[in-house]
mmCIF file of C-alpha atoms in Angstrom:
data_model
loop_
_atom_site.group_PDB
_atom_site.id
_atom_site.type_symbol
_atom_site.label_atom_id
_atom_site.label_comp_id
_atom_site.label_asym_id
_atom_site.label_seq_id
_atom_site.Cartn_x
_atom_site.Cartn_y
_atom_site.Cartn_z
ATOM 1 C CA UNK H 1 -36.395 5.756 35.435
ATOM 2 C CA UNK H 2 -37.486 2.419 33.563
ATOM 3 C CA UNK H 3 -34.367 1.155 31.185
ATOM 4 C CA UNK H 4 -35.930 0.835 28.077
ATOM 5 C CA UNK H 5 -35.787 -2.817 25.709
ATOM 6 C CA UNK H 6 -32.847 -2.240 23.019
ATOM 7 C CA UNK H 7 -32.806 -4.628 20.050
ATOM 8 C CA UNK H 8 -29.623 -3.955 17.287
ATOM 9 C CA UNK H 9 -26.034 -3.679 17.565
ATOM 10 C CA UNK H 10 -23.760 -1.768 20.123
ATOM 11 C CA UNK H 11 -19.952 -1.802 19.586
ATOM 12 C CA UNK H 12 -18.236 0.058 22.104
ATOM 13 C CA UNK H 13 -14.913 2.007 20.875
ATOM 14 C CA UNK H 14 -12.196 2.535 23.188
ATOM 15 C CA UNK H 15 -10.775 5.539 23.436
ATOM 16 C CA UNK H 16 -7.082 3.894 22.950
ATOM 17 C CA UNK H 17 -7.836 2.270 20.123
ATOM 18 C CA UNK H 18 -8.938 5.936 17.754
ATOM 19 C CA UNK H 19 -6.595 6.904 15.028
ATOM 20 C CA UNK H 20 -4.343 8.883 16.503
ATOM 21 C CA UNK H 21 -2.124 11.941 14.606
ATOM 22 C CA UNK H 22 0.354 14.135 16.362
ATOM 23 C CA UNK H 23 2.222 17.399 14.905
ATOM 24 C CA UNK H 24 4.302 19.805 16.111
ATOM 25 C CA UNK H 25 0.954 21.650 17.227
ATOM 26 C CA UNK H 26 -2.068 19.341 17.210
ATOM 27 C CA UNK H 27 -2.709 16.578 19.362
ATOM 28 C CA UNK H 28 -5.629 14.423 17.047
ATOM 29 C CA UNK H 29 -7.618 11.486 18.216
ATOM 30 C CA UNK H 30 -9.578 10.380 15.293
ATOM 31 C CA UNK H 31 -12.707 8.278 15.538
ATOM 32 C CA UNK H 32 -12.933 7.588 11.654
ATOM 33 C CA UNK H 33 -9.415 7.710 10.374
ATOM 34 C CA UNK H 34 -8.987 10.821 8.835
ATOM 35 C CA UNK H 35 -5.648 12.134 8.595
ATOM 36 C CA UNK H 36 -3.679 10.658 5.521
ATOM 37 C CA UNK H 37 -4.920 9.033 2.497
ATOM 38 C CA UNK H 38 -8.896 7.385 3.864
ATOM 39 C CA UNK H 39 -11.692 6.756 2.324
ATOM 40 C CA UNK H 40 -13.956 8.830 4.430
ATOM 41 C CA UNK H 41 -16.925 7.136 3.065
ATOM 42 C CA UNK H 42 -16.022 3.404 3.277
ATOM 43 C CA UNK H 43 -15.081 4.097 7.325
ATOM 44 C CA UNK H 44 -18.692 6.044 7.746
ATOM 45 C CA UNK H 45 -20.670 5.301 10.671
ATOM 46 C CA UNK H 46 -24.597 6.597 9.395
ATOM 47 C CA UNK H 47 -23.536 9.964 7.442
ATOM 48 C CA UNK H 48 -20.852 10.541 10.378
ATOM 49 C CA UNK H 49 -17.684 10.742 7.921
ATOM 50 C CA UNK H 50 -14.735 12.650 10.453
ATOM 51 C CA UNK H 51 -15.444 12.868 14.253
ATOM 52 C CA UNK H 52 -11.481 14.464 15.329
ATOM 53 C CA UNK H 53 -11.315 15.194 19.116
ATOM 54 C CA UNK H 54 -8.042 17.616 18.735
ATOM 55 C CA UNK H 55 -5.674 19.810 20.949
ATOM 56 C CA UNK H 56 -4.496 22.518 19.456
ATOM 57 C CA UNK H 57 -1.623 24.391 20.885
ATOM 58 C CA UNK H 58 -1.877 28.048 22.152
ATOM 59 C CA UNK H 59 -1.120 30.718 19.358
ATOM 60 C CA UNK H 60 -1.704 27.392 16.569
ATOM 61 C CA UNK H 61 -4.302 26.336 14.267
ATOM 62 C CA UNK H 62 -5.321 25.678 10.853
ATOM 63 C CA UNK H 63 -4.542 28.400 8.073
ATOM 64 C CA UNK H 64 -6.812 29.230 5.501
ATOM 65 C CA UNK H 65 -7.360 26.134 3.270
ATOM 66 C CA UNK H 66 -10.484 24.877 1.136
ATOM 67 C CA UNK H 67 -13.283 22.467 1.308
ATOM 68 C CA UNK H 68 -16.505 21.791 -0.733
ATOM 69 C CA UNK H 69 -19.293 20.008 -0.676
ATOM 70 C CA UNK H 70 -19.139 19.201 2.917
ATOM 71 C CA UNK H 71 -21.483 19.566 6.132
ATOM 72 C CA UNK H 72 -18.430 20.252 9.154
ATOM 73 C CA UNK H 73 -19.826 21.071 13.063
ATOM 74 C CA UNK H 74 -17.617 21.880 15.377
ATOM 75 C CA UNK H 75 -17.962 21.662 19.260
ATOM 76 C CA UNK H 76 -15.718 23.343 21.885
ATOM 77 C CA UNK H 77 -14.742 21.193 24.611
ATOM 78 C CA UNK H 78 -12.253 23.856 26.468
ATOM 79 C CA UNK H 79 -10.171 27.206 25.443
ATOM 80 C CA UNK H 80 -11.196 29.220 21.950
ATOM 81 C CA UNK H 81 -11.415 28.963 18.536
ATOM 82 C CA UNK H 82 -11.696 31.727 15.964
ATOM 83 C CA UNK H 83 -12.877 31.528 12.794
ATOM 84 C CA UNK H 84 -12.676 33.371 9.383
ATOM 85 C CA UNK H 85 -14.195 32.624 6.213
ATOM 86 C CA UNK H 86 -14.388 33.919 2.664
ATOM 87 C CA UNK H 87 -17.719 34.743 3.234
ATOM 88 C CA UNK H 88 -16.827 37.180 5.359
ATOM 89 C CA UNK H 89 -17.779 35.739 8.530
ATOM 90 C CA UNK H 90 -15.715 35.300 11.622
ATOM 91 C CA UNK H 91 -16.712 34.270 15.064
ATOM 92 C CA UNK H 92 -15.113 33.282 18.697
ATOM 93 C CA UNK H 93 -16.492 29.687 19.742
ATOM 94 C CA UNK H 94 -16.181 28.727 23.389
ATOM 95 C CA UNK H 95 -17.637 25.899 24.955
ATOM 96 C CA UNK H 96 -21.456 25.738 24.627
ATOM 97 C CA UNK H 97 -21.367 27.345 21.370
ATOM 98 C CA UNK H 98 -22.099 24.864 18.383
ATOM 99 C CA UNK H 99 -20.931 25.967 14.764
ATOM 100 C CA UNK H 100 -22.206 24.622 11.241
ATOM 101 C CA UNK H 101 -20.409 25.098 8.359
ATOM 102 C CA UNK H 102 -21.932 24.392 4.426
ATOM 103 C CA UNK H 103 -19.121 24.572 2.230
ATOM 104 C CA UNK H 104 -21.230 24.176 -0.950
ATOM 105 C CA UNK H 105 -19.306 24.884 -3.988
ATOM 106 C CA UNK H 106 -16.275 26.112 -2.443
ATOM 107 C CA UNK H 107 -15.561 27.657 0.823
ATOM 108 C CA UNK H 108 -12.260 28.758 2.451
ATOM 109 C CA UNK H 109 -11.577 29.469 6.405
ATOM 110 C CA UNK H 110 -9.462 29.544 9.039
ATOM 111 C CA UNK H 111 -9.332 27.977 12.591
ATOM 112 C CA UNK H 112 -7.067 29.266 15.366
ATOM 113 C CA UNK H 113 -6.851 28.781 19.091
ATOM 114 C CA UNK H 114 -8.141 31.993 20.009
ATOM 115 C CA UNK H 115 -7.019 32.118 23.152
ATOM 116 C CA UNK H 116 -4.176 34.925 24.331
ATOM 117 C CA UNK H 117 -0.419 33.248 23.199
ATOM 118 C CA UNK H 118 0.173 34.576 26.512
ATOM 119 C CA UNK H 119 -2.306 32.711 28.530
ATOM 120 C CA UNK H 120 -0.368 29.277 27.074
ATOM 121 C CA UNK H 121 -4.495 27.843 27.437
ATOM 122 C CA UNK H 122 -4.548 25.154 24.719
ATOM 123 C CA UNK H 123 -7.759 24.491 22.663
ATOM 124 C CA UNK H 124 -9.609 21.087 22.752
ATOM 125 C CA UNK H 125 -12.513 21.041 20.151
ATOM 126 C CA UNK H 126 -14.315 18.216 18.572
ATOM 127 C CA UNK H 127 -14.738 18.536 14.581
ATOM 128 C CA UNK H 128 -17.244 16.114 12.693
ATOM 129 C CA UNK H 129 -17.835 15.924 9.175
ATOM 130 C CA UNK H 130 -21.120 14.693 6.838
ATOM 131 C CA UNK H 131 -21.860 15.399 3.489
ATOM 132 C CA UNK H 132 -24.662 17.202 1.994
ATOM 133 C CA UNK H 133 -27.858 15.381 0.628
ATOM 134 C CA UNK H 134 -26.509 17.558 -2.486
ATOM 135 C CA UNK H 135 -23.294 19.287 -4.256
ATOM 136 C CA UNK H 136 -22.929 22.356 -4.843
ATOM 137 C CA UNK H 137 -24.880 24.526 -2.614
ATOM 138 C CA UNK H 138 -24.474 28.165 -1.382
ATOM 139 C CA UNK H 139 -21.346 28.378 0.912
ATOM 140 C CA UNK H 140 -23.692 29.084 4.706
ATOM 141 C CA UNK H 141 -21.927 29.659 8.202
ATOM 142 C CA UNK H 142 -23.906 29.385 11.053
ATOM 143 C CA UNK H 143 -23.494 29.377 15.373
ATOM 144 C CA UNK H 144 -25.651 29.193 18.496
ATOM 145 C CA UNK H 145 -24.620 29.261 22.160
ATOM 146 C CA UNK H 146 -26.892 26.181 23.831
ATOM 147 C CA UNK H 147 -25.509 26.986 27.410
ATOM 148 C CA UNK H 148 -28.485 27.900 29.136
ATOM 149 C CA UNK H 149 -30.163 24.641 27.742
ATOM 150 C CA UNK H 150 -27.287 22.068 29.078
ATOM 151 C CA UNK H 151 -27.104 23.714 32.169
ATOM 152 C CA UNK H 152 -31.029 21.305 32.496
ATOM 153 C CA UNK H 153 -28.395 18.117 32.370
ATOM 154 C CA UNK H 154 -30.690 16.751 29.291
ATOM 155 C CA UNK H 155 -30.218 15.289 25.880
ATOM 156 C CA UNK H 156 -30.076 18.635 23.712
ATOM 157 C CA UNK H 157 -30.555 18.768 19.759
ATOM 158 C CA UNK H 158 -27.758 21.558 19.005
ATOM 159 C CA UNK H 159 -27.772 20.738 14.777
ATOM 160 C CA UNK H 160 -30.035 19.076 13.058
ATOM 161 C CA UNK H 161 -30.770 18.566 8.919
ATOM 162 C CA UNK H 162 -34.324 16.780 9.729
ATOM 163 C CA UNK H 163 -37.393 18.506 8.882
ATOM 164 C CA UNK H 164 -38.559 18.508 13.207
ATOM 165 C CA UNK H 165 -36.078 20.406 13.916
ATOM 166 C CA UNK H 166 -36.387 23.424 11.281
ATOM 167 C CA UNK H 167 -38.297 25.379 13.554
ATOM 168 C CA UNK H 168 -35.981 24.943 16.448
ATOM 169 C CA UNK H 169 -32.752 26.900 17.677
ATOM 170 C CA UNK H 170 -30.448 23.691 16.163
ATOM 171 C CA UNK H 171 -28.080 25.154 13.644
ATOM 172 C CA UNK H 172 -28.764 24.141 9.977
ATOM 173 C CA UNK H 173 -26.927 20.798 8.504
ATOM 174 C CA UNK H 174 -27.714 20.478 4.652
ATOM 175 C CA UNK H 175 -28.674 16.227 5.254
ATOM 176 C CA UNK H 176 -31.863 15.487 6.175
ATOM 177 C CA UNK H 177 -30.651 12.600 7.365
ATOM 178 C CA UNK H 178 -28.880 13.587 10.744
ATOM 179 C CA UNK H 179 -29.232 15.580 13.829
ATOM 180 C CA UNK H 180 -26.485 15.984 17.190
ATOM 181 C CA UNK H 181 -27.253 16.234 20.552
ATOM 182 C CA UNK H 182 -25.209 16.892 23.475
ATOM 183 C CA UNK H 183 -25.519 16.667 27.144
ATOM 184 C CA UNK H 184 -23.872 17.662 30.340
ATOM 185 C CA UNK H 185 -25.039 14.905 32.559
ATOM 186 C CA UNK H 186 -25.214 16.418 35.822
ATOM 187 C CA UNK H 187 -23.821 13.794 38.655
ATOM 188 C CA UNK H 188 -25.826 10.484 39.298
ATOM 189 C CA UNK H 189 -28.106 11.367 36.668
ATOM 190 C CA UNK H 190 -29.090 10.009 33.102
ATOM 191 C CA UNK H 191 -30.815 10.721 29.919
ATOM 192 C CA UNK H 192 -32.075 8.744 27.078
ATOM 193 C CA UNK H 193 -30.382 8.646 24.057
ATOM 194 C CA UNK H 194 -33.255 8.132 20.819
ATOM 195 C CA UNK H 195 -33.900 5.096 18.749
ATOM 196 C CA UNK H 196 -31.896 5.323 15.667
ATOM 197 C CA UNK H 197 -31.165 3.160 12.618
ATOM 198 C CA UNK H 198 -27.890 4.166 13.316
ATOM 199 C CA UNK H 199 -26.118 5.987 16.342
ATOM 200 C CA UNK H 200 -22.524 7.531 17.449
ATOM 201 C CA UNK H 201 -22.068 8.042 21.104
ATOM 202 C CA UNK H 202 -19.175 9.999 22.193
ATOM 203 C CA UNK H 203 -18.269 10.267 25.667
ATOM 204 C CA UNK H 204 -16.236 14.083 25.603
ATOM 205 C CA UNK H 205 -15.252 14.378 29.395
ATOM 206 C CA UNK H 206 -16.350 12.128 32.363
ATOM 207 C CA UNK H 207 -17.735 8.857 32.354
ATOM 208 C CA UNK H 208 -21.072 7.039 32.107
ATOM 209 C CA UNK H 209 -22.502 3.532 31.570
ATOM 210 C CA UNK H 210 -24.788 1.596 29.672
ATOM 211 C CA UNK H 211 -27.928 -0.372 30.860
ATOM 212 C CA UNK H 212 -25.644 -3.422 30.964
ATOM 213 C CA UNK H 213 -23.049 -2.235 32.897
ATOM 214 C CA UNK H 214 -20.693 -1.395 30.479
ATOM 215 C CA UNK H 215 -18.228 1.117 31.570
ATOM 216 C CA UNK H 216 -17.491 4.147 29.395
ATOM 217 C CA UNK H 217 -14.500 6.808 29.606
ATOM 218 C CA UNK H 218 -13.868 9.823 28.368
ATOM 219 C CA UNK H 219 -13.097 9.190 24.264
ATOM 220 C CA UNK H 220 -14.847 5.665 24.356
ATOM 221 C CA UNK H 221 -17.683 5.985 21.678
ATOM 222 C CA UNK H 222 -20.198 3.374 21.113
ATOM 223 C CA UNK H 223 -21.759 2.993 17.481
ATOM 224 C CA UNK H 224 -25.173 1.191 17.629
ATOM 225 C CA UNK H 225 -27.128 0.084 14.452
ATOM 226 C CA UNK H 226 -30.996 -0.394 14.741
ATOM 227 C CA UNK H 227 -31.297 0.045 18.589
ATOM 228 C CA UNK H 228 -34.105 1.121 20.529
ATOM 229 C CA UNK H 229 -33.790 4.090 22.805
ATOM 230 C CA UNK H 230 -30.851 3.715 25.283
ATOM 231 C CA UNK H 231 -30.678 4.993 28.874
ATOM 232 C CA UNK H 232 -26.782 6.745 29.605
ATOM 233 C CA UNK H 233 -25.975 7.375 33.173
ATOM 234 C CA UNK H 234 -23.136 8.637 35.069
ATOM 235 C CA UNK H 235 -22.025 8.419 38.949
ATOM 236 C CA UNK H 236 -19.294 11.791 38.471
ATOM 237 C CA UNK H 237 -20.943 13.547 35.670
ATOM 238 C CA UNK H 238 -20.307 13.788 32.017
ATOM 239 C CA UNK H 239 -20.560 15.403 28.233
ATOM 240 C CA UNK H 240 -22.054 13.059 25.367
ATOM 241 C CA UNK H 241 -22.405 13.957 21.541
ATOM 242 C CA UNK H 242 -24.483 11.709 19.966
ATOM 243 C CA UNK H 243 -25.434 11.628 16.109
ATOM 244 C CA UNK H 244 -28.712 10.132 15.049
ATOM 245 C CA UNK H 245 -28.353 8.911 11.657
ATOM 246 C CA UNK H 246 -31.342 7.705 9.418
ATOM 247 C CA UNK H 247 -29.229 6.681 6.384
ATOM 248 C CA UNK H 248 -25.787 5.289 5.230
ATOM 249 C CA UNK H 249 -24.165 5.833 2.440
ATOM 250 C CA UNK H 250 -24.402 2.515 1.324
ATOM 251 C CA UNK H 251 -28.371 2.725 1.265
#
């Protein structure tokens, strides 16, 4: 496979160097600090606002609290996590499964490790926050299991707000301005990440590189503004998120 010509910016994150939050329960590395008094917006990469990787003990979790006028996906690296909401809804994610959450004009939930307090099996789930392109919208909840797709080892869109996906099995994001993909890179493999005015790679478990060499573990993230299309590959294997982002919030 032919490494294709990348123009832009790439800054490579380290995983050490995330915000980092600990409690008596949750173990929080923070790619955009969130945790605390931040202004979400100023740290922004694109419309990516929070991207948490957290541990959450067994038998733990967030109680029911509020948010509005936010755009939160959540992806399930290991264990559980149950959800409740005030619409009504509740559902079990477990790895594969990808969750979007509209909180509109005023949502509340709950998120617990759903696993069996027995079982001690702790939770590990990645949380990212946008905004919506506007306030005030109908409270929406929605999930899809994408499995069967990674098991291909490709670059799969799993939530999208741009118009090309609408038709497709993403889940809903209300900005038109963003989509996520993930892939579990089978070993000595690689996939192209898309062109973007502006990019966050995560690196979730595993490793990979970049076409210069550049060595990336698991919690490095690389942010790229204006870049052509990137080829990741690994030698052991790996899981990427990556958010293509067509506008900032500066813009």
């Amino acid at each position: 496979m032919s490494t294709p010509h990348t123009t832009g910016t790439i800054r490579v994150v380290r995983a050490a160097d995330r915000h980092h939050w600990r409690s008596a329960w949750l173990d929080s590395w923070q790619s955009f600090p969130a945790t605390g008094n931040f202004d979400l917006t100023a740290g922004a990469h694109g419309m990516l606002l929070v991207h948490n990787d957290d541990l959450v003990d067994a038998g733990e979790g967030f109680d029911t609290h509020q948010h509005n006028d936010a755009e939160i996906v959540t992806w399930v690296l290991d264990g559980e996590l149950t959800h409740r909401d005030s619409t009504g809804l509740t559902g079990t994610l477990r790895p594969g499964v990808v969750q979007s959450m509209t909180a509109g004009r005023g949502i509340s939930h709950s998120e617990v490790n759903g696993s069996a307090y027995s079982s001690r099996s702790p939770l590990r789930v990645v949380q990212m926050w946008l905004a919506p392109e506007r306030t005030g919208l109908d409270p929406r909840y929605a999930e899809a299991d994408f499995t069967e797709e990674l098991d291909s080892g490709e670059l799969v869109t799993v939530a999208s707000g741009r118009a090309e996906h609408a038709s497709s099995k993403a889940v809903p994001i209300a900005n038109p301005y963003a989509a996520l993909h993930v892939a579990r890179m089978r070993p000595q493999s690689s996939v192209i990440v898309p062109a973007a005015p502006y990019g966050h790679l995560y690196v979730a478990r595993g490793s990979a590189a970049l076409p210069d060499g550049t060595s990336l573990a698991q919690g490095d993230a690389v942010r790229t503004t204006a870049t052509d299309a990137i080829e990741l590959s690994t030698a052991d294997g790996a899981e990427v998120l990556f958010w293509e982002n067509y506008a900032t919030y500066e813009d």
